[in-house]
Short mmCIF file of C-alpha atoms in Angstrom, two decimals:
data_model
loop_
_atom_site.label_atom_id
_atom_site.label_comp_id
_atom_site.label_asym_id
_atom_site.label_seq_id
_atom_site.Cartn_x
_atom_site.Cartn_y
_atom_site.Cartn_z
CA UNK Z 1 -1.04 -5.84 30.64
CA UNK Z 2 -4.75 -6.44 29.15
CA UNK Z 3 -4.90 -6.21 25.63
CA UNK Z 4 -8.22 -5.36 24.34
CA UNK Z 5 -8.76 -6.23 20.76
CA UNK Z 6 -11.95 -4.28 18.83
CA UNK Z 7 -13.05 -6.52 16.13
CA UNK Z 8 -14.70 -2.92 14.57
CA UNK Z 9 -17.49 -2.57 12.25
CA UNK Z 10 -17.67 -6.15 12.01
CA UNK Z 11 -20.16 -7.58 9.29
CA UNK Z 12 -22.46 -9.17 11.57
CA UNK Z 13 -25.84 -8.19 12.21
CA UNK Z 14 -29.06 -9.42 11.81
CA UNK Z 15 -31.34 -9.20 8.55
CA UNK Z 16 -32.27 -5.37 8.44
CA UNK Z 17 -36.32 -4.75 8.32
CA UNK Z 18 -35.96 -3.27 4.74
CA UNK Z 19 -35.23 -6.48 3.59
CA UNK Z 20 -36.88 -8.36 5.66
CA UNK Z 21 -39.62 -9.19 2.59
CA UNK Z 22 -37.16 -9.84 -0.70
CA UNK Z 23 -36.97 -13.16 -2.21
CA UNK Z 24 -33.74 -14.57 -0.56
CA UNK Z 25 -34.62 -13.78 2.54
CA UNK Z 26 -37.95 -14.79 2.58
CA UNK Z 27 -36.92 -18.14 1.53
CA UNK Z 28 -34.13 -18.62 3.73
CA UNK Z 29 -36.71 -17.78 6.79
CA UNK Z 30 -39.32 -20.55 5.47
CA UNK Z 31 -36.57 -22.90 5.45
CA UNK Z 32 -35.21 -22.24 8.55
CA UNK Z 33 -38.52 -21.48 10.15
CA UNK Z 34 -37.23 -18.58 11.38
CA UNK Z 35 -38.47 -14.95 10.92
CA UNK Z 36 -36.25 -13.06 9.05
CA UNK Z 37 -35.13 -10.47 12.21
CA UNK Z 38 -33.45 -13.09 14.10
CA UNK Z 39 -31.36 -14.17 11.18
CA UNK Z 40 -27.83 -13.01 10.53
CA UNK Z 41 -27.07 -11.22 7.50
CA UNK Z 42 -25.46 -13.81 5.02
CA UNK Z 43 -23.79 -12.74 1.95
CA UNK Z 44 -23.46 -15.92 1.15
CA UNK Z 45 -27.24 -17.20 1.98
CA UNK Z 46 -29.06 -13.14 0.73
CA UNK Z 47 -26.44 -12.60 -1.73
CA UNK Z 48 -29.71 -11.12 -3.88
CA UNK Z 49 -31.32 -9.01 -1.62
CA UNK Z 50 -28.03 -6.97 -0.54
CA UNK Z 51 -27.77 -5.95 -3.93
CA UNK Z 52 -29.15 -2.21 -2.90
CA UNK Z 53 -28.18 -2.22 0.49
CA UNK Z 54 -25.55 0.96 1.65
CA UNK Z 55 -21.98 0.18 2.47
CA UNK Z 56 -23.19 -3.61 1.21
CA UNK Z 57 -19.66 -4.73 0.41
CA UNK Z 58 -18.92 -4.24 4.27
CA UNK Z 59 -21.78 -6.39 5.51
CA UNK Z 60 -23.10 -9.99 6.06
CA UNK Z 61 -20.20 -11.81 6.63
CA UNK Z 62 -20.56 -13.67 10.12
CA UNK Z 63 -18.02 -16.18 8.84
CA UNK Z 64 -15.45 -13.84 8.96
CA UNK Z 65 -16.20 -12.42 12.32
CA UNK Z 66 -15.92 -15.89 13.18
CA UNK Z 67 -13.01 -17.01 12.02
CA UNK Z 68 -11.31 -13.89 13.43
CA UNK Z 69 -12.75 -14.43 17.01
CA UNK Z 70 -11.44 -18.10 17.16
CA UNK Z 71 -8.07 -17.02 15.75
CA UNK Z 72 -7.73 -15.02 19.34
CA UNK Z 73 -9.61 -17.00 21.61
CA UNK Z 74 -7.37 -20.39 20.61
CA UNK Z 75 -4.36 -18.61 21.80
CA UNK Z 76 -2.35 -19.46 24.78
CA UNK Z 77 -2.42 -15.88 26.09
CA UNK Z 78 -6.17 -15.56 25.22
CA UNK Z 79 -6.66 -19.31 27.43
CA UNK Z 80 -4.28 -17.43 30.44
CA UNK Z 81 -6.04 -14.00 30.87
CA UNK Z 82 -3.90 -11.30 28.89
CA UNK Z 83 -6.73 -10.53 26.04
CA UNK Z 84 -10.02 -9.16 25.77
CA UNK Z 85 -12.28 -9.47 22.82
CA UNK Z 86 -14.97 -7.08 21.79
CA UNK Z 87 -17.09 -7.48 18.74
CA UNK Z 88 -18.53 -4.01 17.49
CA UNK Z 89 -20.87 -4.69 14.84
CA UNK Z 90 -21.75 -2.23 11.93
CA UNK Z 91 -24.62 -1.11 13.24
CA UNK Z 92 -22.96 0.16 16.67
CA UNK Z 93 -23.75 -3.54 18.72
CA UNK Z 94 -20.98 -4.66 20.78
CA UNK Z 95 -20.06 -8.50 22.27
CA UNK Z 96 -18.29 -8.29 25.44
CA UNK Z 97 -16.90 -11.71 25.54
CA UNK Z 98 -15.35 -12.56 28.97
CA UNK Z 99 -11.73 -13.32 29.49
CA UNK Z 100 -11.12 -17.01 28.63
CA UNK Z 101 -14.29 -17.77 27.41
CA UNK Z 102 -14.14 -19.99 24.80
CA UNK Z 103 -16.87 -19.46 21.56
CA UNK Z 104 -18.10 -22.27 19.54
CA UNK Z 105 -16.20 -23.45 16.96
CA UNK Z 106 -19.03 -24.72 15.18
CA UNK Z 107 -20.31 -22.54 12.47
CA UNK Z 108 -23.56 -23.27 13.23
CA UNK Z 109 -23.52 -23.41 16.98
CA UNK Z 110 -21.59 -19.72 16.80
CA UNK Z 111 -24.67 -18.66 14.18
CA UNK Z 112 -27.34 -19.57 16.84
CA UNK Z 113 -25.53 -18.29 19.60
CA UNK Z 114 -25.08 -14.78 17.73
CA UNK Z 115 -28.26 -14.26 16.88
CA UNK Z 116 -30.15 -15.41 20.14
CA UNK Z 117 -27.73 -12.66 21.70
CA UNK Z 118 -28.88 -10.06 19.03
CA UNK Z 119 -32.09 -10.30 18.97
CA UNK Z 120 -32.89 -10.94 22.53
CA UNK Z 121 -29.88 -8.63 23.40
CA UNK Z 122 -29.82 -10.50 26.80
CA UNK Z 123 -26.59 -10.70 28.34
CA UNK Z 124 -24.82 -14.31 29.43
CA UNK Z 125 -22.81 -14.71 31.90
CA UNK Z 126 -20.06 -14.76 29.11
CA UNK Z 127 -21.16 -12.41 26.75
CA UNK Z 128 -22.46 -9.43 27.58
CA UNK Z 129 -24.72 -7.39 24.29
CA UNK Z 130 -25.44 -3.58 24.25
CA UNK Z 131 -25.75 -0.74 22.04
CA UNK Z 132 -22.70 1.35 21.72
CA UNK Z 133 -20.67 3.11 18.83
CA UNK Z 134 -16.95 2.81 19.08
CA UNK Z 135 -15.98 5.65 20.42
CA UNK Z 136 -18.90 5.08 23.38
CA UNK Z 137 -16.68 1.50 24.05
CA UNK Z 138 -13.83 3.17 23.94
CA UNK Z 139 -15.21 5.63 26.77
CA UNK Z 140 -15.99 2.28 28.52
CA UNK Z 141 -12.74 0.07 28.31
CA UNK Z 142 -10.55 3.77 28.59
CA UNK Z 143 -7.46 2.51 26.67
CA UNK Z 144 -4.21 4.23 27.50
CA UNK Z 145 -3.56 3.51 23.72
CA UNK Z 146 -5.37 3.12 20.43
CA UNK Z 147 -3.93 1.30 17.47
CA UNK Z 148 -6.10 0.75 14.50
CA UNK Z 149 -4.68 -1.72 11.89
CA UNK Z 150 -5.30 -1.30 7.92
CA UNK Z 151 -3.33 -0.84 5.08
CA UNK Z 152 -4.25 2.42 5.05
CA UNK Z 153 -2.07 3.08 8.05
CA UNK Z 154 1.66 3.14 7.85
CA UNK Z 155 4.10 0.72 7.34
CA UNK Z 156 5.54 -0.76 10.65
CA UNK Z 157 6.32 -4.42 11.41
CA UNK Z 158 4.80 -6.47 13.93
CA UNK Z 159 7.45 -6.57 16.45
CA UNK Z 160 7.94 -3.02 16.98
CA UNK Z 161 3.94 -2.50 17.05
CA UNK Z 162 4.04 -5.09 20.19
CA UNK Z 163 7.21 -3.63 21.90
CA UNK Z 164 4.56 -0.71 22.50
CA UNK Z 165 1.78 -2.15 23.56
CA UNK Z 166 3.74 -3.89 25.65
CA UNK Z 167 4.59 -1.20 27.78
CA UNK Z 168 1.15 -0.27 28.24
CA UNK Z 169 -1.42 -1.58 30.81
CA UNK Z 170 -4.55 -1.42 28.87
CA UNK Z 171 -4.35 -0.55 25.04
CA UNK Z 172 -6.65 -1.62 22.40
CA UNK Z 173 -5.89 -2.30 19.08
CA UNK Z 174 -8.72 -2.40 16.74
CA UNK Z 175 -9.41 -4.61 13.36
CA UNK Z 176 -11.78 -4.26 10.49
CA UNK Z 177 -14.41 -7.01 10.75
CA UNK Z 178 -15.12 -7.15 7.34
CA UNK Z 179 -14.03 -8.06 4.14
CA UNK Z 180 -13.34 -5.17 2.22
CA UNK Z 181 -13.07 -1.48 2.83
CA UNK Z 182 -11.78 0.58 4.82
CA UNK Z 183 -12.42 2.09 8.22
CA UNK Z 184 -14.94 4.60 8.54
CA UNK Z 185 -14.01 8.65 9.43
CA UNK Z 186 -15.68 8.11 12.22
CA UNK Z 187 -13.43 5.58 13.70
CA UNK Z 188 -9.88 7.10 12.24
CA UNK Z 189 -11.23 9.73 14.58
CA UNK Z 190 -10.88 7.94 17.92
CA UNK Z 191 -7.72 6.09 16.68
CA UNK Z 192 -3.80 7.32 18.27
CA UNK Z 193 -2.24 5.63 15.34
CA UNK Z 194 -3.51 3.87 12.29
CA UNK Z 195 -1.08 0.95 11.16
CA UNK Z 196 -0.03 -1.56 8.68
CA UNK Z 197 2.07 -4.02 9.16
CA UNK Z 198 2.15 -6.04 6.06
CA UNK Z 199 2.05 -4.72 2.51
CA UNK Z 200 0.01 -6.91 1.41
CA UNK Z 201 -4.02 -6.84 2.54
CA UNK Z 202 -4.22 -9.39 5.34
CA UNK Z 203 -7.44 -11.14 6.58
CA UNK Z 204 -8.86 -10.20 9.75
CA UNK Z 205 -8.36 -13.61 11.20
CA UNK Z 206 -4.71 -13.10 9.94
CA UNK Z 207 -4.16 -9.43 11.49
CA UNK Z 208 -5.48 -11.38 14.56
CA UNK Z 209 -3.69 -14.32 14.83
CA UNK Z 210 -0.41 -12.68 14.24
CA UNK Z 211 -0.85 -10.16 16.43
CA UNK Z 212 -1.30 -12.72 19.22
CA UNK Z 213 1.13 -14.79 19.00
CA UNK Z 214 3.84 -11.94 18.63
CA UNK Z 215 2.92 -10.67 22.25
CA UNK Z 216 2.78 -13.67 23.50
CA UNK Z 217 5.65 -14.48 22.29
CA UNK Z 218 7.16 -11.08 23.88
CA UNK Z 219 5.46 -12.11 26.75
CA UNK Z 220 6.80 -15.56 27.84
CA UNK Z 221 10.14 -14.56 26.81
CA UNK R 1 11.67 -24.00 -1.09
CA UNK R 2 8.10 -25.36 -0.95
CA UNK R 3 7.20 -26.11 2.35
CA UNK R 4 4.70 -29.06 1.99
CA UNK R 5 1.60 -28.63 5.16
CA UNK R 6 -0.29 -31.97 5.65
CA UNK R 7 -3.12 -31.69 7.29
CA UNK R 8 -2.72 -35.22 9.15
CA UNK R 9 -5.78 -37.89 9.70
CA UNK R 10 -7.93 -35.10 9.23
CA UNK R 11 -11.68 -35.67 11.12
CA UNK R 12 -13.16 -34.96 7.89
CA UNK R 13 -15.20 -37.63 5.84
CA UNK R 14 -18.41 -38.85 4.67
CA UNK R 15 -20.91 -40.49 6.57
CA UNK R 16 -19.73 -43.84 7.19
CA UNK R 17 -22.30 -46.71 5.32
CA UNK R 18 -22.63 -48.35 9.50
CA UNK R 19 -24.70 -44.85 10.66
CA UNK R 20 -26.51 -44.21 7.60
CA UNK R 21 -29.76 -45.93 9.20
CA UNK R 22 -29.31 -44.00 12.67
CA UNK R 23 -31.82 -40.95 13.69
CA UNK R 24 -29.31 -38.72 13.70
CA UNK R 25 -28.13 -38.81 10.06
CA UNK R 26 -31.62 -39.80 9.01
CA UNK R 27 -33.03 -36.49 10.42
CA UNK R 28 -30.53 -34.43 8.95
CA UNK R 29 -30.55 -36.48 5.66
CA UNK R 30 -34.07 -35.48 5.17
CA UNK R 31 -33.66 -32.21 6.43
CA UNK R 32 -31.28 -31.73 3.61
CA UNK R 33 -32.45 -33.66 0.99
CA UNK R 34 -29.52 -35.30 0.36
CA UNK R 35 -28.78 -39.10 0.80
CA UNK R 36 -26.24 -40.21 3.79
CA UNK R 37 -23.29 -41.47 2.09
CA UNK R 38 -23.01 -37.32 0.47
CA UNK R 39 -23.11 -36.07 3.62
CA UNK R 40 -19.98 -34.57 5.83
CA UNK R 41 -19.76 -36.39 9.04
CA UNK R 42 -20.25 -33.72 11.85
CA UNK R 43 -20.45 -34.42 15.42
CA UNK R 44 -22.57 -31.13 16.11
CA UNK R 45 -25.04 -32.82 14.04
CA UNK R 46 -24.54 -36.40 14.39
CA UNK R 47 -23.38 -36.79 17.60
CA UNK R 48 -26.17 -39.47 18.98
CA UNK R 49 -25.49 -41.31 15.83
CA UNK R 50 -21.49 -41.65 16.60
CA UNK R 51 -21.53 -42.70 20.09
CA UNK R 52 -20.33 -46.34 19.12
CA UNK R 53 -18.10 -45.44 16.02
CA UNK R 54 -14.41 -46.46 16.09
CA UNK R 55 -12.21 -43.51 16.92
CA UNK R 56 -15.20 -41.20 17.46
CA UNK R 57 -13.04 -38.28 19.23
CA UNK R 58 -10.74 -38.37 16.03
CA UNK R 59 -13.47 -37.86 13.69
CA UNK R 60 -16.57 -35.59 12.37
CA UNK R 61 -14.76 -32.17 12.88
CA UNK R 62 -14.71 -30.72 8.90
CA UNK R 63 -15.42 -27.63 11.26
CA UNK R 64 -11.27 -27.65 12.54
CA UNK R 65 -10.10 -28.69 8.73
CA UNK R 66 -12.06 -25.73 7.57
CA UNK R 67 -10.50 -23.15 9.84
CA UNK R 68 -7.45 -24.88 9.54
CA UNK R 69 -6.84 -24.92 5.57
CA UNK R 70 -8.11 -21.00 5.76
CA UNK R 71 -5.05 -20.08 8.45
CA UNK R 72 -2.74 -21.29 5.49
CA UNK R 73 -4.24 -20.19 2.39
CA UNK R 74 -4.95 -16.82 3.77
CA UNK R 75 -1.13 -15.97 4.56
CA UNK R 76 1.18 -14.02 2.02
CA UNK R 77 3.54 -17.28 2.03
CA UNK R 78 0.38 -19.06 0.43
CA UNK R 79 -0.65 -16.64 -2.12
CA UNK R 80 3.02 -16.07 -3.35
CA UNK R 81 3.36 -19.83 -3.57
CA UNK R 82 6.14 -21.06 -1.11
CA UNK R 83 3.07 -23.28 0.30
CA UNK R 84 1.25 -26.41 -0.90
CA UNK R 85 -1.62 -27.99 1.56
CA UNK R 86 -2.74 -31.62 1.17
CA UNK R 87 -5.47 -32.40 3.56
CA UNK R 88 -5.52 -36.38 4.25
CA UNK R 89 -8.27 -37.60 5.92
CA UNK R 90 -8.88 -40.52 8.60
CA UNK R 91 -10.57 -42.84 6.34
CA UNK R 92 -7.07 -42.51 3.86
CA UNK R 93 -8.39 -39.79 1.07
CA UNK R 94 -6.42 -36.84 -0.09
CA UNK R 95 -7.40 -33.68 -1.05
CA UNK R 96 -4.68 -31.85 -3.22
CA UNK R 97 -4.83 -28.13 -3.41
CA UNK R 98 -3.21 -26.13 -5.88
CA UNK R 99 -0.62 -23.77 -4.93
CA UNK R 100 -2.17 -20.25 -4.28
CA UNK R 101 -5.85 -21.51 -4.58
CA UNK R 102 -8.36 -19.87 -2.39
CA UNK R 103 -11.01 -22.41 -1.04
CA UNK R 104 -14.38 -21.20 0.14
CA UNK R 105 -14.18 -19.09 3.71
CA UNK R 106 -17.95 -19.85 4.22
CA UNK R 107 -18.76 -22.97 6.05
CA UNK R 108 -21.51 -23.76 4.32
CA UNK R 109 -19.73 -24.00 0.05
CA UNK R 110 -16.74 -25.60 1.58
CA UNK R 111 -19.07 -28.09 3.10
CA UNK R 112 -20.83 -28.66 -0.95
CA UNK R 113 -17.40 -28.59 -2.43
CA UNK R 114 -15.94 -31.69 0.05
CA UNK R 115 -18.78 -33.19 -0.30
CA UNK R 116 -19.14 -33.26 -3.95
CA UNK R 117 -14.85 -34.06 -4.45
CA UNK R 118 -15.20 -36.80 -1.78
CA UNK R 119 -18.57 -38.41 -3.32
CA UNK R 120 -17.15 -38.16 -6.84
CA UNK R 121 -13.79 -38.48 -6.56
CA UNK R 122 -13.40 -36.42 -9.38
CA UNK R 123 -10.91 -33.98 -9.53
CA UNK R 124 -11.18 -30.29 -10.25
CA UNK R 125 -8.23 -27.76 -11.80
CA UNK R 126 -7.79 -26.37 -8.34
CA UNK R 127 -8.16 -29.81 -5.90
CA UNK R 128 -7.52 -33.67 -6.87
CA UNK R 129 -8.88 -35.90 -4.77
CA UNK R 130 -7.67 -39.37 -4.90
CA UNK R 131 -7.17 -42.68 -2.38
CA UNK R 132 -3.98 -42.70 -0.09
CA UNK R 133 -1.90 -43.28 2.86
CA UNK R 134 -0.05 -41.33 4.53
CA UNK R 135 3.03 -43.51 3.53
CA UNK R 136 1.36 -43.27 -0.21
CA UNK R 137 1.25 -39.76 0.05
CA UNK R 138 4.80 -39.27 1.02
CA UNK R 139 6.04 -41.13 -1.67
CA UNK R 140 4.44 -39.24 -3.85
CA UNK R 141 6.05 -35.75 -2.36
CA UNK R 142 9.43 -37.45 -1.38
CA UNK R 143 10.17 -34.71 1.29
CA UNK R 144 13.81 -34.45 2.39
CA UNK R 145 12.53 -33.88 5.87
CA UNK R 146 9.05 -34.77 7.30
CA UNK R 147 8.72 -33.18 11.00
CA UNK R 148 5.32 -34.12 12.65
CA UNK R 149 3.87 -31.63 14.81
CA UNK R 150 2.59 -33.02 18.44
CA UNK R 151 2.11 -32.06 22.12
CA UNK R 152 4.04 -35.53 22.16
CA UNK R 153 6.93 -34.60 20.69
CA UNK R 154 9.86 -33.26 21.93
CA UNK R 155 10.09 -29.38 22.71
CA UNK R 156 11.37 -26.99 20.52
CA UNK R 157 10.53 -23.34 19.61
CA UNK R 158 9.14 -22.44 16.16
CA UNK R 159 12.09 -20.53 15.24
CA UNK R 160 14.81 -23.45 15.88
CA UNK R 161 11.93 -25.67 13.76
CA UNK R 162 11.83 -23.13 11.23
CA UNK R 163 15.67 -22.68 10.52
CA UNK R 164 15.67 -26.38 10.02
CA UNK R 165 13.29 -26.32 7.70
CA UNK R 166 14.56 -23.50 5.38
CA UNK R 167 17.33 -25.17 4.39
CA UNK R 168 15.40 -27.79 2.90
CA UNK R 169 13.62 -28.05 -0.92
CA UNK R 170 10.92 -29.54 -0.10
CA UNK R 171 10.23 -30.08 3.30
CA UNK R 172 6.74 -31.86 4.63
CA UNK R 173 5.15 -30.87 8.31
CA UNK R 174 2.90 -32.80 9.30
CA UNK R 175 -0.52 -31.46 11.61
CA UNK R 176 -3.28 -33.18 12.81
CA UNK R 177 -6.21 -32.25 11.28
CA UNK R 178 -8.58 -33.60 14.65
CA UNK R 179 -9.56 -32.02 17.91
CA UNK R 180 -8.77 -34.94 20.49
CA UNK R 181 -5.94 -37.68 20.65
CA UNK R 182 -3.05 -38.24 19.02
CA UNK R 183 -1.22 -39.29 15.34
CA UNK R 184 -1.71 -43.03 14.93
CA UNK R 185 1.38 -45.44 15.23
CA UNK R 186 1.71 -46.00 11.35
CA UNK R 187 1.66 -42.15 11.38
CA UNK R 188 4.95 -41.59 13.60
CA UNK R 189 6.60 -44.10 11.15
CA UNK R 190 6.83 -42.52 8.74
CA UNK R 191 8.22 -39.60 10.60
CA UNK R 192 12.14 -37.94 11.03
CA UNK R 193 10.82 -36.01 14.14
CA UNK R 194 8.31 -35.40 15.90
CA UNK R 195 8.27 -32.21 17.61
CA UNK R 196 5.95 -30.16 19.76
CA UNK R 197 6.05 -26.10 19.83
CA UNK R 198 3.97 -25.19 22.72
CA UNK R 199 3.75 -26.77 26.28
CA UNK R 200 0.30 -26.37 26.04
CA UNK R 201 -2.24 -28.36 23.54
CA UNK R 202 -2.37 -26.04 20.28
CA UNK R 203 -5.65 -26.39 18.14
CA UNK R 204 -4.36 -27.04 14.22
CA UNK R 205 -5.41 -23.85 13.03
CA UNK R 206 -3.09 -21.68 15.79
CA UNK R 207 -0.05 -24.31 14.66
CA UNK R 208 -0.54 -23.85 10.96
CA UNK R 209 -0.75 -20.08 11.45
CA UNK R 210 2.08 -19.55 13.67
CA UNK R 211 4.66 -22.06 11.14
CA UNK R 212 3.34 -20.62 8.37
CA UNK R 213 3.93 -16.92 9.90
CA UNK R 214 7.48 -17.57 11.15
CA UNK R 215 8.41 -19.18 8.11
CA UNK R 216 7.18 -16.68 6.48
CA UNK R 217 8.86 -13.75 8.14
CA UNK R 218 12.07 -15.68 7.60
CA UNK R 219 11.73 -15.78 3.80
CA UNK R 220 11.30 -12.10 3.52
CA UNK R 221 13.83 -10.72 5.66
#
């Protein structure tokens, strides 16, 4: 078994051009000294200039993305092999990130890291960067199942949702990157299933982390 | 039951008065604009500076307390209030969070917020901050059971930990809130068991989510 988990539409991505000359961006790239197209998008930092910005609720939130990645890559059966992580970006980018590798856990370091990759859109010999929408990675990793998780999706608990992965060799299960929203039609498309398995909205990093640790649980048993 | 999380001899604190003249925290003292003694301790940014400091592989790592506190207070167990977090620090402060508060997900405003509660010492509604032990701090909670969490301790899975703990009131578990080493000796004092649920080192932020998930999951069914 491989699991591949799709961080999807995930809220990272560098400062668009069409804000690229708006007050809080401006003045985040003099005091950085840094032009504005290799900076990520910050809600936090450009709060102002996303004000008019489409689908802006869904975007700028690297620290999310981040949070969510280490939440995997922590993991026992991330450190032994059985997971891969791809971050797909919302504007169709994808992060291969190699089996085992292990991402900064430093805000900062994971920033700089991120947006070298981005911008330069160089691979690593741990990350690899490309253009592709989800249903092109999907094409690429050829799943033999797709799960997409949301509250949208119906009610089924954790345990049962592993029992079927588990009998797969190479399923992905996808999560929203972002902070709220939904999934767009575009990727309910490509899904098999779309699931919940809490009632309440979960966190990314949460959806994650509990997903992990209730295969690997299955797993060691 | 309120299951009482202490983040243990957590590696966060200010910049000790012995660095303040070092290039290090000079440099980024400027940088910010902000004088030394307001200033998190980070080893990503202060690292030449904390090459002779006591402890040094215990300390400087608000980073791990960050993600940490956030794989608690993101949970449904959290928000519906069956959880209350103290983080205490290595230099004996403790940060008292509310049941059901949120803190900051971005690095950077829980960075201003520690650093403004630690430098003041003023509490808000939401987190007191105040001078104690460990010891202090348990006499203040008087747990009836206070399990410390450690590769150290002896083996035993989550759930055996977990059906221990429910039948408790108030319960304490104690995690260490650093990336290297091990609780102190006045720590394991203070202790009824010490116990360790993986057999490989778990960072504090995949321990806190996994308790806090299988305690969870035993509450609701």
């Amino acid at each position: 078994l491989k699991l591949n988990i799709i961080i999807a539409e995930s809220a990272l991505e560098l400062i668009p051009d069409e804000l690229g000359s708006l007050p809080a961006v401006v003045n985040d790239s003099k005091r950085r000294s840094v032009e504005p197209a290799r900076i990520l998008l910050d809600r936090s930092i450009h709060h102002a200039a996303m004000r008019r910005l489409k689908d802006r609720f869904k975007r700028g939130r690297p620290d999310l993305v981040h949070i969510t990645l280490l939440s995997i890559t922590s993991t026992p059966l991330y450190l032994n092999g059985f997971v891969k992580v791809y971050i797909h970006t919302y504007d169709d980018m994808v992060l291969e990130i190699k089996e085992t590798t292990r991402p900064p856990k430093n805000y900062f370091r994971f920033r700089s890291l991120i947006e070298k990759l981005l911008f330069e859109k160089v691979n690593n010999d741990l990350i690899k960067v490309y253009i592709a929408s989800l249903s092109e990675l999907l094409e690429m990793i050829r799943p033999d199942l797709i799960i997409g998780l949301s509250m949208q999706g119906e009610y089924e608990n954790l345990e049962n949702l592993v029992k079927k992965i588990i009998t797969k060799k190479n399923p992905a299960i996808l999560i929203g990157g972002f902070a709220h929203g939904h999934f767009l039609p575009n990727t309910l498309k490509v899904l098999d299933e779309l699931i919940g398995i809490d009632e309440m909205p979960l966190d990314a990093h949460v959806v994650a982390a509990r997903l992990v640790y209730e295969l690997e649980r299955r797993i060691r048993k």
